[in-house]
PDB file of C-alpha atoms in Angstrom:
ATOM      1  CA  MET A 849      15.288  -5.979 -14.282  1.00 94.00           C
ATOM      2  CA  GLN A 850      17.728  -8.504 -15.728  1.00 95.00           C
ATOM      3  CA  LEU A 851      20.360  -7.177 -13.309  1.00 96.00           C
ATOM      4  CA  VAL A 852      17.959  -7.692 -10.392  1.00 95.00           C
ATOM      5  CA  LYS A 853      17.179 -11.217 -11.589  1.00 95.00           C
ATOM      6  CA  GLN A 854      20.890 -12.051 -11.907  1.00 94.00           C
ATOM      7  CA  LYS A 855      21.551 -10.610  -8.392  1.00 93.00           C
ATOM      8  CA  GLU A 856      23.992  -8.055  -9.798  1.00 95.00           C
ATOM      9  CA  VAL A 857      21.922  -5.309  -8.166  1.00 95.00           C
ATOM     10  CA  ASP A 858      19.483  -5.554  -5.256  1.00 94.00           C
ATOM     11  CA  GLY A 859      16.636  -3.436  -6.566  1.00 95.00           C
ATOM     12  CA  ILE A 860      15.099  -1.219  -9.198  1.00 96.00           C
ATOM     13  CA  VAL A 861      13.226   2.091  -8.962  1.00 96.00           C
ATOM     14  CA  SER A 862      11.139   3.335 -11.886  1.00 95.00           C
ATOM     15  CA  ALA A 863       8.669   6.122 -12.630  1.00 93.00           C
ATOM     16  CA  GLY A 864       7.902   4.739 -16.083  1.00 92.00           C
ATOM     17  CA  SER A 865       4.863   2.877 -17.392  1.00 92.00           C
ATOM     18  CA  THR A 866       3.188   1.092 -14.478  1.00 91.00           C
ATOM     19  CA  GLY A 867       1.882  -1.752 -16.646  1.00 91.00           C
ATOM     20  CA  ALA A 868       5.273  -2.398 -18.256  1.00 94.00           C
ATOM     21  CA  PHE A 869       7.059  -2.169 -14.905  1.00 94.00           C
ATOM     22  CA  LEU A 870       4.748  -4.615 -13.126  1.00 93.00           C
ATOM     23  CA  ALA A 871       4.782  -7.042 -16.057  1.00 94.00           C
ATOM     24  CA  GLY A 872       8.572  -6.918 -16.226  1.00 94.00           C
ATOM     25  CA  CYS A 873       8.971  -7.417 -12.488  1.00 95.00           C
ATOM     26  CA  THR A 874       6.661 -10.433 -12.587  1.00 95.00           C
ATOM     27  CA  LEU A 875       8.012 -12.076 -15.748  1.00 95.00           C
ATOM     28  CA  ILE A 876      11.710 -11.150 -15.532  1.00 96.00           C
ATOM     29  CA  VAL A 877      12.520 -10.733 -11.836  1.00 96.00           C
ATOM     30  CA  GLY A 878       9.995 -13.459 -11.020  1.00 95.00           C
ATOM     31  CA  ARG A 879       7.601 -14.270  -8.198  1.00 95.00           C
ATOM     32  CA  ILE A 880       8.590 -15.549  -4.775  1.00 96.00           C
ATOM     33  CA  LYS A 881       7.809 -19.267  -4.637  1.00 94.00           C
ATOM     34  CA  GLY A 882       4.314 -19.704  -3.217  1.00 94.00           C
ATOM     35  CA  ILE A 883       3.117 -16.190  -4.072  1.00 95.00           C
ATOM     36  CA  ASP A 884       0.394 -16.452  -6.698  1.00 95.00           C
ATOM     37  CA  ARG A 885       0.146 -12.740  -7.519  1.00 95.00           C
ATOM     38  CA  PRO A 886       2.547  -9.928  -6.521  1.00 96.00           C
ATOM     39  CA  ALA A 887       0.807  -6.751  -5.383  1.00 97.00           C
ATOM     40  CA  LEU A 888       1.401  -3.012  -5.568  1.00 96.00           C
ATOM     41  CA  ALA A 889       1.454  -1.545  -2.058  1.00 96.00           C
ATOM     42  CA  PRO A 890       1.586   2.275  -1.788  1.00 93.00           C
ATOM     43  CA  ILE A 891       1.762   3.970   1.612  1.00 92.00           C
ATOM     44  CA  MET A 892      -0.721   6.824   1.967  1.00 89.00           C
ATOM     45  CA  PRO A 893      -1.079   9.619   4.552  1.00 87.00           C
ATOM     46  CA  GLY A 894      -4.053   9.233   6.890  1.00 89.00           C
ATOM     47  CA  LEU A 895      -5.626  11.375   9.607  1.00 88.00           C
ATOM     48  CA  ASN A 896      -4.173   9.287  12.437  1.00 91.00           C
ATOM     49  CA  GLY A 897      -1.161   7.842  10.650  1.00 90.00           C
ATOM     50  CA  PRO A 898      -0.038   6.264   7.368  1.00 91.00           C
ATOM     51  CA  PHE A 899      -1.826   3.292   5.834  1.00 95.00           C
ATOM     52  CA  MET A 900      -1.209   0.863   2.992  1.00 95.00           C
ATOM     53  CA  ILE A 901      -3.531  -0.114   0.151  1.00 96.00           C
ATOM     54  CA  ILE A 902      -2.716  -3.573  -1.200  1.00 96.00           C
ATOM     55  CA  ASP A 903      -3.365  -4.277  -4.068  1.00 95.00           C
ATOM     56  CA  ALA A 904      -3.450  -0.857  -5.763  1.00 95.00           C
ATOM     57  CA  GLY A 905      -3.751  -1.970  -9.376  1.00 92.00           C
ATOM     58  CA  ALA A 906      -1.591  -4.935 -10.284  1.00 93.00           C
ATOM     59  CA  ASN A 907      -4.401  -7.551 -10.169  1.00 94.00           C
ATOM     60  CA  VAL A 908      -7.851  -6.551 -11.350  1.00 93.00           C
ATOM     61  CA  ASP A 909      -9.352 -10.053 -11.107  1.00 93.00           C
ATOM     62  CA  CYS A 910      -8.488 -11.895  -7.910  1.00 96.00           C
ATOM     63  CA  LYS A 911      -9.170 -15.145  -6.116  1.00 96.00           C
ATOM     64  CA  PRO A 912      -9.744 -15.093  -2.331  1.00 96.00           C
ATOM     65  CA  HIS A 913      -6.363 -16.579  -1.429  1.00 95.00           C
ATOM     66  CA  TYR A 914      -4.585 -13.861  -3.436  1.00 97.00           C
ATOM     67  CA  LEU A 915      -5.932 -11.287  -0.978  1.00 97.00           C
ATOM     68  CA  GLU A 916      -4.960 -13.503   1.939  1.00 96.00           C
ATOM     69  CA  GLN A 917      -1.377 -13.353   0.627  1.00 96.00           C
ATOM     70  CA  PHE A 918      -1.664  -9.576   0.130  1.00 97.00           C
ATOM     71  CA  ALA A 919      -2.552  -9.244   3.825  1.00 96.00           C
ATOM     72  CA  LEU A 920       0.475 -11.313   4.826  1.00 96.00           C
ATOM     73  CA  MET A 921       2.888  -9.280   2.688  1.00 96.00           C
ATOM     74  CA  GLY A 922       1.404  -5.955   3.772  1.00 96.00           C
ATOM     75  CA  LYS A 923       1.638  -6.861   7.446  1.00 96.00           C
ATOM     76  CA  ILE A 924       5.294  -7.896   7.112  1.00 96.00           C
ATOM     77  CA  TYR A 925       6.149  -4.652   5.296  1.00 96.00           C
ATOM     78  CA  PHE A 926       4.369  -2.451   7.838  1.00 95.00           C
ATOM     79  CA  GLU A 927       5.995  -4.195  10.791  1.00 95.00           C
ATOM     80  CA  SER A 928       9.497  -4.207   9.337  1.00 94.00           C
ATOM     81  CA  VAL A 929       9.814  -0.978   7.348  1.00 93.00           C
ATOM     82  CA  LEU A 930       7.447   1.330   9.240  1.00 92.00           C
ATOM     83  CA  LYS A 931       8.213  -0.305  12.601  1.00 92.00           C
ATOM     84  CA  HIS A 932       4.536  -0.612  13.517  1.00 93.00           C
ATOM     85  CA  GLU A 933       4.048  -3.520  15.910  1.00 91.00           C
ATOM     86  CA  ASN A 934       1.200  -5.870  14.966  1.00 92.00           C
ATOM     87  CA  PRO A 935      -0.547  -3.548  12.456  1.00 96.00           C
ATOM     88  CA  LYS A 936      -4.291  -3.877  11.996  1.00 96.00           C
ATOM     89  CA  VAL A 937      -5.488  -5.538   8.797  1.00 97.00           C
ATOM     90  CA  GLY A 938      -8.817  -4.582   7.227  1.00 97.00           C
ATOM     91  CA  LEU A 939     -10.773  -5.527   4.111  1.00 98.00           C
ATOM     92  CA  ILE A 940     -12.112  -2.636   2.016  1.00 97.00           C
ATOM     93  CA  ASN A 941     -15.814  -3.282   1.546  1.00 96.00           C
ATOM     94  CA  ILE A 942     -19.127  -1.488   0.999  1.00 94.00           C
ATOM     95  CA  GLY A 943     -20.199  -2.079   4.586  1.00 92.00           C
ATOM     96  CA  SER A 944     -18.750  -3.012   7.952  1.00 90.00           C
ATOM     97  CA  GLU A 945     -21.061  -5.993   8.465  1.00 91.00           C
ATOM     98  CA  GLU A 946     -19.537  -9.427   7.851  1.00 89.00           C
ATOM     99  CA  GLU A 947     -22.205 -10.446   5.352  1.00 89.00           C
ATOM    100  CA  LYS A 948     -21.748  -7.351   3.144  1.00 91.00           C
ATOM    101  CA  GLY A 949     -20.012  -7.356  -0.247  1.00 93.00           C
ATOM    102  CA  ASN A 950     -19.687  -9.673  -3.231  1.00 93.00           C
ATOM    103  CA  GLU A 951     -18.621 -13.326  -3.274  1.00 95.00           C
ATOM    104  CA  LEU A 952     -14.935 -12.369  -3.323  1.00 96.00           C
ATOM    105  CA  THR A 953     -15.042 -10.144  -0.239  1.00 96.00           C
ATOM    106  CA  LYS A 954     -17.221 -12.606   1.685  1.00 96.00           C
ATOM    107  CA  SER A 955     -14.751 -15.410   0.999  1.00 96.00           C
ATOM    108  CA  VAL A 956     -11.743 -13.217   1.836  1.00 96.00           C
ATOM    109  CA  HIS A 957     -13.399 -12.092   5.082  1.00 96.00           C
ATOM    110  CA  LYS A 958     -13.747 -15.720   6.131  1.00 95.00           C
ATOM    111  CA  LEU A 959     -10.091 -16.484   5.306  1.00 94.00           C
ATOM    112  CA  LEU A 960      -8.724 -13.448   7.125  1.00 95.00           C
ATOM    113  CA  LYS A 961     -10.976 -14.011  10.125  1.00 93.00           C
ATOM    114  CA  GLU A 962      -9.486 -17.493  10.518  1.00 91.00           C
ATOM    115  CA  SER A 963      -5.910 -16.188  10.183  1.00 86.00           C
ATOM    116  CA  ASN A 964      -3.701 -14.679  12.878  1.00 79.00           C
ATOM    117  CA  LYS A 965      -3.077 -11.404  11.034  1.00 86.00           C
ATOM    118  CA  ASN A 966      -4.815  -9.061  13.502  1.00 93.00           C
ATOM    119  CA  PHE A 967      -7.806  -8.812  11.158  1.00 96.00           C
ATOM    120  CA  ILE A 968     -10.365  -6.256  12.384  1.00 95.00           C
ATOM    121  CA  GLY A 969     -13.021  -6.862   9.690  1.00 95.00           C
ATOM    122  CA  ASN A 970     -14.465  -4.780   6.873  1.00 97.00           C
ATOM    123  CA  VAL A 971     -13.488  -1.141   6.395  1.00 96.00           C
ATOM    124  CA  GLU A 972     -15.827   1.194   4.521  1.00 96.00           C
ATOM    125  CA  PRO A 973     -14.271   3.567   1.945  1.00 93.00           C
ATOM    126  CA  ARG A 974     -15.077   6.619   4.077  1.00 92.00           C
ATOM    127  CA  GLU A 975     -12.952   5.145   6.899  1.00 94.00           C
ATOM    128  CA  VAL A 976      -9.944   4.283   4.725  1.00 94.00           C
ATOM    129  CA  THR A 977      -8.251   7.665   5.164  1.00 91.00           C
ATOM    130  CA  ASP A 978      -8.635   7.681   8.963  1.00 93.00           C
ATOM    131  CA  GLY A 979      -5.375   5.751   9.209  1.00 92.00           C
ATOM    132  CA  ASP A 980      -6.695   3.689  12.130  1.00 95.00           C
ATOM    133  CA  VAL A 981      -6.272   0.481  10.089  1.00 96.00           C
ATOM    134  CA  GLN A 982      -2.749   0.163   8.722  1.00 97.00           C
ATOM    135  CA  VAL A 983      -3.059  -2.559   6.055  1.00 97.00           C
ATOM    136  CA  LEU A 984      -6.111  -2.270   3.800  1.00 97.00           C
ATOM    137  CA  VAL A 985      -6.635  -5.292   1.568  1.00 98.00           C
ATOM    138  CA  CYS A 986      -8.584  -5.312  -1.701  1.00 97.00           C
ATOM    139  CA  ASP A 987      -8.360  -6.411  -5.323  1.00 97.00           C
ATOM    140  CA  GLY A 988      -6.495  -4.176  -7.755  1.00 95.00           C
ATOM    141  CA  PHE A 989      -9.650  -2.715  -9.317  1.00 96.00           C
ATOM    142  CA  VAL A 990     -10.950  -1.431  -5.983  1.00 96.00           C
ATOM    143  CA  GLY A 991      -7.486  -0.387  -4.783  1.00 95.00           C
ATOM    144  CA  ASN A 992      -6.637   1.633  -7.877  1.00 93.00           C
ATOM    145  CA  THR A 993     -10.038   3.333  -7.771  1.00 94.00           C
ATOM    146  CA  VAL A 994      -9.604   4.275  -4.099  1.00 93.00           C
ATOM    147  CA  LEU A 995      -6.041   5.494  -4.712  1.00 90.00           C
ATOM    148  CA  LYS A 996      -6.927   7.744  -7.654  1.00 88.00           C
ATOM    149  CA  MET A 997     -10.067   9.043  -5.946  1.00 88.00           C
ATOM    150  CA  TYR A 998      -7.991   9.928  -2.891  1.00 86.00           C
ATOM    151  CA  GLU A 999      -5.359  11.738  -4.968  1.00 81.00           C
ATOM    152  CA  GLY A1000      -8.049  13.657  -6.866  1.00 84.00           C
ATOM    153  CA  VAL A1001      -9.965  14.733  -3.758  1.00 84.00           C
ATOM    154  CA  ALA A1002      -6.761  15.855  -1.992  1.00 79.00           C
ATOM    155  CA  SER A1003      -5.616  17.861  -5.015  1.00 79.00           C
ATOM    156  CA  ASN A1004      -9.011  19.523  -5.551  1.00 85.00           C
ATOM    157  CA  LEU A1005      -9.412  20.260  -1.850  1.00 82.00           C
ATOM    158  CA  PHE A1006      -6.096  22.113  -1.684  1.00 79.00           C
ATOM    159  CA  SER A1007      -7.014  24.037  -4.846  1.00 85.00           C
ATOM    160  CA  MET A1008     -10.414  25.033  -3.401  1.00 88.00           C
ATOM    161  CA  ILE A1009      -8.847  26.153  -0.118  1.00 84.00           C
ATOM    162  CA  LYS A1010      -6.219  28.227  -1.928  1.00 85.00           C
ATOM    163  CA  LYS A1011      -8.830  29.809  -4.217  1.00 88.00           C
ATOM    164  CA  ASN A1012     -11.069  30.831  -1.318  1.00 88.00           C
ATOM    165  CA  LEU A1013      -8.188  32.069   0.843  1.00 83.00           C
ATOM    166  CA  MET A1014      -7.107  34.393  -1.964  1.00 86.00           C
ATOM    167  CA  SER A1015     -10.649  35.718  -2.604  1.00 87.00           C
ATOM    168  CA  SER A1016     -10.485  38.830  -0.369  1.00 88.00           C
ATOM    169  CA  LEU A1017      -8.147  40.931   1.746  1.00 87.00           C
ATOM    170  CA  THR A1018      -9.577  39.465   4.966  1.00 86.00           C
ATOM    171  CA  THR A1019      -9.066  35.853   3.863  1.00 85.00           C
ATOM    172  CA  LYS A1020      -5.553  36.701   2.610  1.00 86.00           C
ATOM    173  CA  ILE A1021      -4.643  38.031   6.058  1.00 88.00           C
ATOM    174  CA  GLY A1022      -6.109  34.886   7.624  1.00 84.00           C
ATOM    175  CA  ALA A1023      -4.163  32.730   5.165  1.00 81.00           C
ATOM    176  CA  ALA A1024      -0.908  34.467   6.069  1.00 86.00           C
ATOM    177  CA  MET A1025      -1.525  33.811   9.766  1.00 84.00           C
ATOM    178  CA  SER A1026      -2.402  30.160   9.083  1.00 83.00           C
ATOM    179  CA  LYS A1027       0.479  29.519   6.685  1.00 83.00           C
ATOM    180  CA  PRO A1028       2.532  27.311   9.097  1.00 84.00           C
ATOM    181  CA  ALA A1029      -0.460  25.029   9.682  1.00 81.00           C
ATOM    182  CA  PHE A1030      -1.242  24.729   5.960  1.00 77.00           C
ATOM    183  CA  LYS A1031       2.415  24.039   5.218  1.00 79.00           C
ATOM    184  CA  LYS A1032       2.426  21.186   7.729  1.00 78.00           C
ATOM    185  CA  ILE A1033      -0.768  19.678   6.266  1.00 74.00           C
ATOM    186  CA  LYS A1034       0.614  19.922   2.724  1.00 72.00           C
ATOM    187  CA  LYS A1035       3.783  18.109   3.822  1.00 72.00           C
ATOM    188  CA  GLU A1036       1.740  15.313   5.399  1.00 70.00           C
ATOM    189  CA  PHE A1037      -0.233  14.830   2.176  1.00 69.00           C
ATOM    190  CA  ASP A1038       2.777  15.121  -0.140  1.00 67.00           C
ATOM    191  CA  TYR A1039       3.264  11.881  -2.117  1.00 64.00           C
ATOM    192  CA  THR A1040       6.945  12.722  -2.583  1.00 70.00           C
ATOM    193  CA  GLU A1041       7.483  12.055   1.149  1.00 75.00           C
ATOM    194  CA  TYR A1042       6.810   8.354   0.489  1.00 75.00           C
ATOM    195  CA  GLY A1043       8.620   8.156  -2.843  1.00 78.00           C
ATOM    196  CA  GLY A1044       6.858   5.192  -4.400  1.00 87.00           C
ATOM    197  CA  ALA A1045       4.976   1.949  -3.966  1.00 93.00           C
ATOM    198  CA  ALA A1046       6.697  -1.354  -3.272  1.00 95.00           C
ATOM    199  CA  PHE A1047       5.773  -4.218  -5.595  1.00 96.00           C
ATOM    200  CA  LEU A1048       5.601  -7.039  -3.058  1.00 97.00           C
ATOM    201  CA  GLY A1049       5.821 -10.715  -3.889  1.00 96.00           C
ATOM    202  CA  VAL A1050       8.671 -10.665  -6.406  1.00 96.00           C
ATOM    203  CA  LYS A1051      12.228 -11.941  -5.821  1.00 95.00           C
ATOM    204  CA  GLY A1052      13.847  -8.517  -5.968  1.00 95.00           C
ATOM    205  CA  ILE A1053      13.291  -5.015  -4.626  1.00 96.00           C
ATOM    206  CA  CYS A1054      10.961  -3.260  -7.073  1.00 96.00           C
ATOM    207  CA  ILE A1055       9.725   0.252  -6.280  1.00 96.00           C
ATOM    208  CA  LYS A1056       7.226   2.014  -8.553  1.00 95.00           C
ATOM    209  CA  ALA A1057       7.566   5.793  -8.291  1.00 92.00           C
ATOM    210  CA  HIS A1058       4.840   8.212  -9.379  1.00 86.00           C
ATOM    211  CA  GLY A1059       4.896   9.230 -13.033  1.00 85.00           C
ATOM    212  CA  SER A1060       5.326  12.887 -12.085  1.00 82.00           C
ATOM    213  CA  SER A1061       8.104  12.249  -9.572  1.00 86.00           C
ATOM    214  CA  ASN A1062      10.528  15.083  -8.910  1.00 88.00           C
ATOM    215  CA  ALA A1063      14.022  14.828  -7.400  1.00 91.00           C
ATOM    216  CA  LYS A1064      12.634  14.599  -3.858  1.00 89.00           C
ATOM    217  CA  ALA A1065      10.276  11.769  -4.820  1.00 89.00           C
ATOM    218  CA  PHE A1066      13.115   9.817  -6.446  1.00 91.00           C
ATOM    219  CA  LYS A1067      15.309  10.331  -3.396  1.00 93.00           C
ATOM    220  CA  ASN A1068      12.603   8.925  -1.125  1.00 92.00           C
ATOM    221  CA  ALA A1069      11.850   6.063  -3.527  1.00 93.00           C
ATOM    222  CA  ILE A1070      15.522   5.062  -3.413  1.00 94.00           C
ATOM    223  CA  ARG A1071      15.476   5.438   0.380  1.00 93.00           C
ATOM    224  CA  GLN A1072      12.429   3.176   0.495  1.00 93.00           C
ATOM    225  CA  ALA A1073      14.262   0.552  -1.590  1.00 95.00           C
ATOM    226  CA  LYS A1074      17.134   0.673   0.903  1.00 95.00           C
ATOM    227  CA  LYS A1075      14.714   0.187   3.820  1.00 94.00           C
ATOM    228  CA  VAL A1076      13.280  -2.889   2.093  1.00 95.00           C
ATOM    229  CA  TYR A1077      16.836  -4.191   1.702  1.00 96.00           C
ATOM    230  CA  ASP A1078      17.943  -3.341   5.244  1.00 96.00           C
ATOM    231  CA  ASN A1079      14.893  -5.022   6.767  1.00 95.00           C
ATOM    232  CA  ASN A1080      15.094  -8.197   4.634  1.00 95.00           C
ATOM    233  CA  ILE A1081      11.488  -7.910   3.465  1.00 95.00           C
ATOM    234  CA  ILE A1082      11.855 -10.393   0.591  1.00 95.00           C
ATOM    235  CA  GLU A1083      13.426 -13.001   2.861  1.00 95.00           C
ATOM    236  CA  LYS A1084      10.724 -12.478   5.499  1.00 95.00           C
ATOM    237  CA  ILE A1085       7.911 -12.846   2.940  1.00 96.00           C
ATOM    238  CA  THR A1086       9.598 -15.977   1.560  1.00 95.00           C
ATOM    239  CA  GLU A1087       9.863 -17.527   5.040  1.00 94.00           C
ATOM    240  CA  GLU A1088       6.288 -16.685   6.016  1.00 92.00           C
ATOM    241  CA  ILE A1089       4.756 -17.966   2.785  1.00 91.00           C
ATOM    242  CA  GLU A1090       6.722 -21.226   3.212  1.00 89.00           C
ATOM    243  CA  LYS A1091       5.342 -21.610   6.760  1.00 85.00           C
ATOM    244  CA  THR A1092       1.803 -20.881   5.579  1.00 79.00           C
ATOM    245  CA  THR A1093       2.077 -23.418   2.746  1.00 74.00           C
ATOM    246  CA  GLU A1094       3.464 -26.080   5.119  1.00 70.00           C
ATOM    247  CA  ASN A1095       0.657 -25.506   7.641  1.00 68.00           C
ATOM    248  CA  LYS A1096      -2.005 -25.771   4.934  1.00 69.00           C
ATOM    249  CA  ASN A1097      -0.448 -28.972   3.584  1.00 65.00           C
ATOM    250  CA  LYS A1098      -0.563 -30.480   7.090  1.00 60.00           C
ATOM    251  CA  LEU A1099      -4.261 -29.726   7.287  1.00 55.00           C
TER     252      LEU A1099
END
């Protein structure tokens, strides 16, 4: 992290303690000027395409404008790294209606509605994995809960399918015939394909890999760091947050 701060290297990839990594990135590498709270932004596989959860655990207690900044950073990442033009931004909430949620989500909804971030409104948890909304904004408590719930359901679902497919000769024959399809689905839901989660809002490339990362996961985490570098994500976030601050000061 000191090397990143001193610009001797461009980025860091770690599968170590998440809390220590995020604290070190914030306190040593440092925040981009104007960013109040950096956010963890994993990319997840969805039914109709990948989606991002931001924040996924770095900030449990948030103010409305933190989430407004999360939306900005997530949108820039999705456009630049995943090459998705004008990605949709949604707010994870308990209902799709504008008046639903707590004081935080109501305030954030108002801020995002007034922005030009292609905000489509509230997204209920059951719609998160559809992949129809690319950037899903929430505080770290909600994001981490959604992330871990998603991982647990996916893991248990695959285990249940495997158990039932191996339960009789007939199902084993069916499983053998369906093996290519199951292999494709498993690949789509494999976290190692994405490598890790970018920690957006700090002045260096910081990628948090999963604690159980294998060689493939590390390879893709490093590849992700290179994509962040090649697409100048930190510079783009810096420029956009400067523009946003200037516009607010004018008002």
